[in-house]
Amino acid sequence: MDNFNFKSKYGFDDLCKIMTVLRAPGGCPWDREQTHESIKKSLIEETYEVIEAINKNDKTLLCEELGDVLLQVVFHAEMEREQGSFDINDVCDGICKKLIERHPHVFASDSAETPAEVLVKWDEIKFKSKGQKSQGDSMKAVPIELPALMRAQKLQSKAKKAGFDWDAADGAFDALYGEIKELEEACRSGKKENIEDEFGDVLFSAVNVSRFLDLDSEEALTKSSNKFLERYLIVEQLAKERNINMKETPIEELDKLWDEAKKIIAEKRQTE
């Protein structure tokens, strides 16, 4: 590192070189011992921090977090370069070729006038390039590691492309109501395995409804969780101000504080 050239401005090649130095003998002991498995969760965490920056509309933070995601990509690629399987240039080569292949309306003589047409052609090319022979093959390719709501919505969207879908939202709502009844029956049976199974069906059906309402189920649940937290914090503060022990107070009384919290938030929104 004594001979490393420090700069006022670094680029992508510099990042790759720095990663090589960190992983090389005499580099950083921590970086050298990492594997794909040991840092795989970091990629997920850094990705969510990018989403946080986007949601906050914080450009400075977004720039920083995108750098952290890029580091993870370079980190994984450097591990494979050391093994002689591929390097970051192969990663760039692959994605460049994929973009060119899947945009024939830009890089070839094909045409697509609307975003919807682009998506149709993208799916057609992807289907062919991955050797998928049925929509089921495409559905099996959806990673099980995705967040459950997101995976459910992707599976349902792909099933729709094969014609396996309700004609209107009414069918999705009826299915949801039916699954809720089955969950109630399972609860009465007392069998945990059945209860879990039916509860999963309720969630899956709720995701189906979100699709018909043109909503993202993952985003919707995140917003509801945020709303719950905001209201709960006010309930907690009100209880503290009035010397109310929440653990010893009936839920009916706490529900009144909940309604009060909703009014406080509504009034706050009106003044903003």
Short mmCIF file of C-alpha atoms in Angstrom, two decimals:
data_model
loop_
_atom_site.label_atom_id
_atom_site.label_comp_id
_atom_site.label_asym_id
_atom_site.label_seq_id
_atom_site.Cartn_x
_atom_site.Cartn_y
_atom_site.Cartn_z
CA MET A 1 0.00 0.00 0.00
CA ASP A 2 3.01 2.30 0.38
CA ASN A 3 3.15 2.69 -3.40
CA PHE A 4 -0.58 3.11 -3.89
CA ASN A 5 -1.37 6.25 -5.86
CA PHE A 6 -3.91 8.34 -3.98
CA LYS A 7 -6.20 10.49 -6.13
CA SER A 8 -8.64 13.33 -5.74
CA LYS A 9 -11.13 11.43 -7.94
CA TYR A 10 -11.46 7.67 -8.41
CA GLY A 11 -13.22 5.60 -11.08
CA PHE A 12 -14.53 2.07 -11.58
CA ASP A 13 -11.11 0.64 -12.49
CA ASP A 14 -9.73 2.07 -9.24
CA LEU A 15 -12.41 0.29 -7.24
CA CYS A 16 -11.48 -3.01 -8.87
CA LYS A 17 -7.78 -2.43 -8.17
CA ILE A 18 -8.44 -1.52 -4.53
CA MET A 19 -10.48 -4.69 -4.09
CA THR A 20 -7.63 -6.73 -5.54
CA VAL A 21 -5.17 -5.12 -3.11
CA LEU A 22 -7.46 -5.77 -0.14
CA ARG A 23 -7.78 -9.46 -1.07
CA ALA A 24 -4.11 -9.98 -1.93
CA PRO A 25 -1.43 -11.30 0.46
CA GLY A 26 -0.47 -8.44 2.74
CA GLY A 27 -3.89 -6.87 2.26
CA CYS A 28 -6.76 -6.79 4.75
CA PRO A 29 -7.14 -9.96 6.89
CA TRP A 30 -10.93 -9.52 7.06
CA ASP A 31 -11.41 -8.99 3.33
CA ARG A 32 -9.14 -11.93 2.50
CA GLU A 33 -11.13 -14.44 4.54
CA GLN A 34 -14.54 -13.54 3.12
CA THR A 35 -16.48 -15.91 0.84
CA HIS A 36 -19.66 -15.61 -1.22
CA GLU A 37 -21.55 -17.19 1.66
CA SER A 38 -20.11 -14.96 4.36
CA ILE A 39 -21.05 -11.68 2.67
CA LYS A 40 -24.18 -12.64 0.73
CA LYS A 41 -26.48 -10.95 3.26
CA SER A 42 -24.51 -7.73 2.89
CA LEU A 43 -25.70 -7.44 -0.70
CA ILE A 44 -29.30 -7.66 0.48
CA GLU A 45 -28.74 -5.12 3.26
CA GLU A 46 -26.97 -2.66 0.96
CA THR A 47 -29.74 -3.00 -1.62
CA TYR A 48 -32.38 -2.12 0.94
CA GLU A 49 -30.33 0.90 1.99
CA VAL A 50 -30.44 2.05 -1.64
CA ILE A 51 -34.23 1.71 -1.50
CA GLU A 52 -34.24 3.76 1.70
CA ALA A 53 -32.27 6.53 0.00
CA ILE A 54 -34.69 6.52 -2.93
CA ASN A 55 -37.70 6.68 -0.61
CA LYS A 56 -36.12 9.61 1.22
CA ASN A 57 -35.24 11.31 -2.08
CA ASP A 58 -31.76 11.83 -0.64
CA LYS A 59 -29.38 12.12 -3.59
CA THR A 60 -26.24 12.27 -1.46
CA LEU A 61 -27.22 9.14 0.43
CA LEU A 62 -28.26 7.43 -2.81
CA CYS A 63 -24.82 8.05 -4.32
CA GLU A 64 -23.17 6.56 -1.24
CA GLU A 65 -25.43 3.51 -1.06
CA LEU A 66 -25.10 2.75 -4.76
CA GLY A 67 -21.36 2.69 -4.14
CA ASP A 68 -21.87 0.13 -1.38
CA VAL A 69 -23.90 -2.08 -3.73
CA LEU A 70 -21.25 -1.71 -6.43
CA LEU A 71 -18.61 -2.75 -3.91
CA GLN A 72 -20.50 -5.98 -3.25
CA VAL A 73 -20.59 -6.76 -6.98
CA VAL A 74 -16.86 -6.10 -7.35
CA PHE A 75 -16.16 -8.10 -4.16
CA HIS A 76 -17.92 -11.21 -5.46
CA ALA A 77 -16.35 -10.85 -8.91
CA GLU A 78 -12.87 -10.55 -7.39
CA MET A 79 -13.34 -13.83 -5.53
CA GLU A 80 -14.09 -15.57 -8.82
CA ARG A 81 -11.18 -13.85 -10.60
CA GLU A 82 -8.90 -15.37 -8.00
CA GLN A 83 -10.33 -18.80 -8.84
CA GLY A 84 -9.97 -18.22 -12.57
CA SER A 85 -13.67 -18.69 -13.35
CA PHE A 86 -14.63 -15.12 -14.36
CA ASP A 87 -13.85 -11.50 -13.50
CA ILE A 88 -15.64 -8.17 -13.40
CA ASN A 89 -15.10 -7.67 -17.14
CA ASP A 90 -16.98 -10.90 -17.80
CA VAL A 91 -19.78 -9.60 -15.59
CA CYS A 92 -19.91 -6.36 -17.61
CA ASP A 93 -19.69 -8.29 -20.88
CA GLY A 94 -22.62 -10.49 -19.91
CA ILE A 95 -24.94 -7.67 -18.93
CA CYS A 96 -24.02 -5.59 -21.99
CA LYS A 97 -24.81 -8.49 -24.31
CA LYS A 98 -28.07 -9.13 -22.47
CA LEU A 99 -29.15 -5.49 -22.81
CA ILE A 100 -28.36 -5.44 -26.52
CA GLU A 101 -30.13 -8.76 -27.09
CA ARG A 102 -33.25 -7.72 -25.21
CA HIS A 103 -33.53 -4.30 -26.87
CA PRO A 104 -33.78 -5.23 -30.57
CA HIS A 105 -36.01 -2.16 -31.03
CA VAL A 106 -32.98 -0.03 -30.16
CA PHE A 107 -29.97 -2.01 -31.39
CA ALA A 108 -31.59 -3.87 -34.32
CA SER A 109 -34.43 -3.47 -36.80
CA ASP A 110 -37.27 -4.51 -34.50
CA SER A 111 -39.80 -1.98 -33.23
CA ALA A 112 -41.62 -1.23 -29.98
CA GLU A 113 -43.61 1.96 -29.63
CA THR A 114 -44.79 1.68 -26.00
CA PRO A 115 -43.34 0.51 -22.67
CA ALA A 116 -45.91 -2.32 -22.70
CA GLU A 117 -44.64 -3.57 -26.07
CA VAL A 118 -41.07 -3.43 -24.75
CA LEU A 119 -41.99 -5.65 -21.79
CA VAL A 120 -43.72 -8.18 -24.03
CA LYS A 121 -40.68 -8.46 -26.30
CA TRP A 122 -38.35 -8.58 -23.27
CA ASP A 123 -40.27 -11.56 -21.87
CA GLU A 124 -40.32 -13.30 -25.24
CA ILE A 125 -36.55 -12.96 -25.67
CA LYS A 126 -35.86 -13.93 -22.05
CA PHE A 127 -38.11 -16.98 -22.39
CA LYS A 128 -36.19 -18.13 -25.48
CA SER A 129 -32.68 -17.31 -24.23
CA LYS A 130 -33.17 -19.28 -21.01
CA GLY A 131 -34.51 -22.29 -22.86
CA GLN A 132 -37.87 -22.14 -21.14
CA LYS A 133 -40.53 -24.21 -22.89
CA SER A 134 -43.55 -23.29 -20.79
CA GLN A 135 -44.78 -20.61 -18.42
CA GLY A 136 -44.26 -23.16 -15.67
CA ASP A 137 -40.53 -23.16 -16.47
CA SER A 138 -40.54 -19.39 -16.12
CA MET A 139 -42.34 -19.63 -12.79
CA LYS A 140 -39.87 -22.20 -11.46
CA ALA A 141 -37.11 -19.72 -12.24
CA VAL A 142 -38.51 -17.16 -9.78
CA PRO A 143 -36.04 -17.32 -6.84
CA ILE A 144 -37.46 -18.77 -3.63
CA GLU A 145 -35.12 -16.36 -1.82
CA LEU A 146 -37.27 -13.37 -2.79
CA PRO A 147 -39.40 -11.75 -0.07
CA ALA A 148 -42.53 -13.91 0.17
CA LEU A 149 -45.02 -11.25 -0.93
CA MET A 150 -42.85 -10.25 -3.88
CA ARG A 151 -42.42 -13.87 -4.97
CA ALA A 152 -46.16 -14.51 -4.70
CA GLN A 153 -46.92 -11.50 -6.89
CA LYS A 154 -44.34 -12.56 -9.49
CA LEU A 155 -45.72 -16.09 -9.65
CA GLN A 156 -49.26 -14.80 -10.05
CA SER A 157 -48.22 -12.34 -12.77
CA LYS A 158 -46.50 -15.10 -14.72
CA ALA A 159 -49.54 -17.38 -14.36
CA LYS A 160 -51.66 -14.56 -15.78
CA LYS A 161 -49.53 -14.53 -18.94
CA ALA A 162 -50.57 -18.15 -19.49
CA GLY A 163 -54.25 -17.21 -19.05
CA PHE A 164 -54.52 -18.67 -15.55
CA ASP A 165 -56.20 -15.77 -13.79
CA TRP A 166 -59.54 -14.35 -12.76
CA ASP A 167 -61.37 -12.24 -15.32
CA ALA A 168 -61.96 -9.47 -12.79
CA ALA A 169 -61.15 -8.43 -9.23
CA ASP A 170 -64.44 -9.95 -7.99
CA GLY A 171 -63.00 -13.42 -8.44
CA ALA A 172 -59.89 -12.51 -6.46
CA PHE A 173 -62.01 -11.03 -3.64
CA ASP A 174 -64.25 -14.11 -3.51
CA ALA A 175 -61.16 -16.33 -3.31
CA LEU A 176 -59.81 -14.23 -0.44
CA TYR A 177 -63.09 -14.45 1.49
CA GLY A 178 -63.11 -18.21 0.90
CA GLU A 179 -59.57 -18.60 2.23
CA ILE A 180 -60.42 -16.56 5.34
CA LYS A 181 -63.32 -18.92 6.08
CA GLU A 182 -61.02 -21.91 5.63
CA LEU A 183 -58.54 -20.30 8.04
CA GLU A 184 -61.31 -19.87 10.61
CA GLU A 185 -62.22 -23.55 10.25
CA ALA A 186 -58.58 -24.56 10.61
CA CYS A 187 -58.29 -22.50 13.79
CA ARG A 188 -61.28 -24.30 15.24
CA SER A 189 -59.59 -27.61 14.47
CA GLY A 190 -56.58 -26.56 16.54
CA LYS A 191 -54.08 -28.21 14.16
CA LYS A 192 -51.15 -25.84 13.78
CA GLU A 193 -50.01 -27.33 10.49
CA ASN A 194 -53.45 -26.73 8.95
CA ILE A 195 -53.64 -23.26 10.43
CA GLU A 196 -50.27 -22.29 8.95
CA ASP A 197 -51.26 -23.70 5.57
CA GLU A 198 -54.55 -21.79 5.46
CA PHE A 199 -52.95 -18.60 6.76
CA GLY A 200 -50.46 -18.78 3.90
CA ASP A 201 -53.37 -19.16 1.48
CA VAL A 202 -54.96 -16.01 2.93
CA LEU A 203 -51.77 -14.04 2.38
CA PHE A 204 -51.37 -15.43 -1.14
CA SER A 205 -54.99 -14.51 -1.97
CA ALA A 206 -54.50 -11.02 -0.52
CA VAL A 207 -51.52 -10.56 -2.83
CA ASN A 208 -53.73 -11.62 -5.73
CA VAL A 209 -56.21 -8.88 -4.81
CA SER A 210 -53.39 -6.31 -4.72
CA ARG A 211 -52.46 -7.29 -8.26
CA PHE A 212 -55.97 -6.60 -9.52
CA LEU A 213 -55.89 -3.23 -7.74
CA ASP A 214 -52.59 -2.46 -9.50
CA LEU A 215 -50.78 -2.28 -6.16
CA ASP A 216 -47.43 -3.66 -5.04
CA SER A 217 -48.19 -5.88 -2.04
CA GLU A 218 -44.69 -5.49 -0.60
CA GLU A 219 -44.90 -1.69 -0.75
CA ALA A 220 -48.45 -1.69 0.63
CA LEU A 221 -47.47 -3.80 3.65
CA THR A 222 -44.42 -1.62 4.29
CA LYS A 223 -46.61 1.48 4.36
CA SER A 224 -49.09 -0.20 6.70
CA SER A 225 -46.25 -1.23 9.02
CA ASN A 226 -44.97 2.35 9.04
CA LYS A 227 -48.49 3.61 9.77
CA PHE A 228 -48.85 1.16 12.64
CA LEU A 229 -45.54 2.24 14.13
CA GLU A 230 -46.42 5.94 13.87
CA ARG A 231 -49.75 5.42 15.64
CA TYR A 232 -48.29 3.11 18.28
CA LEU A 233 -45.63 5.64 19.27
CA ILE A 234 -48.34 8.24 19.84
CA VAL A 235 -50.40 5.76 21.89
CA GLU A 236 -47.32 5.02 23.98
CA GLN A 237 -46.68 8.73 24.51
CA LEU A 238 -50.31 9.41 25.48
CA ALA A 239 -50.23 6.55 27.97
CA LYS A 240 -47.03 7.89 29.50
CA GLU A 241 -48.47 11.41 29.84
CA ARG A 242 -51.59 10.05 31.57
CA ASN A 243 -49.76 7.55 33.79
CA ILE A 244 -51.46 4.61 32.09
CA ASN A 245 -49.78 1.24 32.45
CA MET A 246 -50.32 -0.31 29.04
CA LYS A 247 -49.65 -3.85 30.23
CA GLU A 248 -52.39 -3.59 32.86
CA THR A 249 -54.91 -1.67 30.77
CA PRO A 250 -57.70 -3.51 28.90
CA ILE A 251 -57.31 -3.47 25.12
CA GLU A 252 -60.68 -1.68 24.84
CA GLU A 253 -59.20 1.33 26.67
CA LEU A 254 -56.01 1.22 24.64
CA ASP A 255 -58.12 1.15 21.50
CA LYS A 256 -59.52 4.54 22.52
CA LEU A 257 -55.97 5.88 22.65
CA TRP A 258 -55.44 4.33 19.21
CA ASP A 259 -58.43 6.27 17.82
CA GLU A 260 -57.06 9.41 19.45
CA ALA A 261 -53.71 8.82 17.83
CA LYS A 262 -55.38 8.49 14.43
CA LYS A 263 -57.06 11.87 14.94
CA ILE A 264 -53.78 13.50 15.99
CA ILE A 265 -52.06 12.23 12.87
CA ALA A 266 -54.98 13.32 10.64
CA GLU A 267 -54.88 16.83 12.10
CA LYS A 268 -51.12 16.95 11.64
CA ARG A 269 -51.50 15.97 7.98
CA GLN A 270 -54.00 18.80 7.41
CA THR A 271 -51.56 21.42 8.70
CA GLU A 272 -48.61 20.18 6.64
#
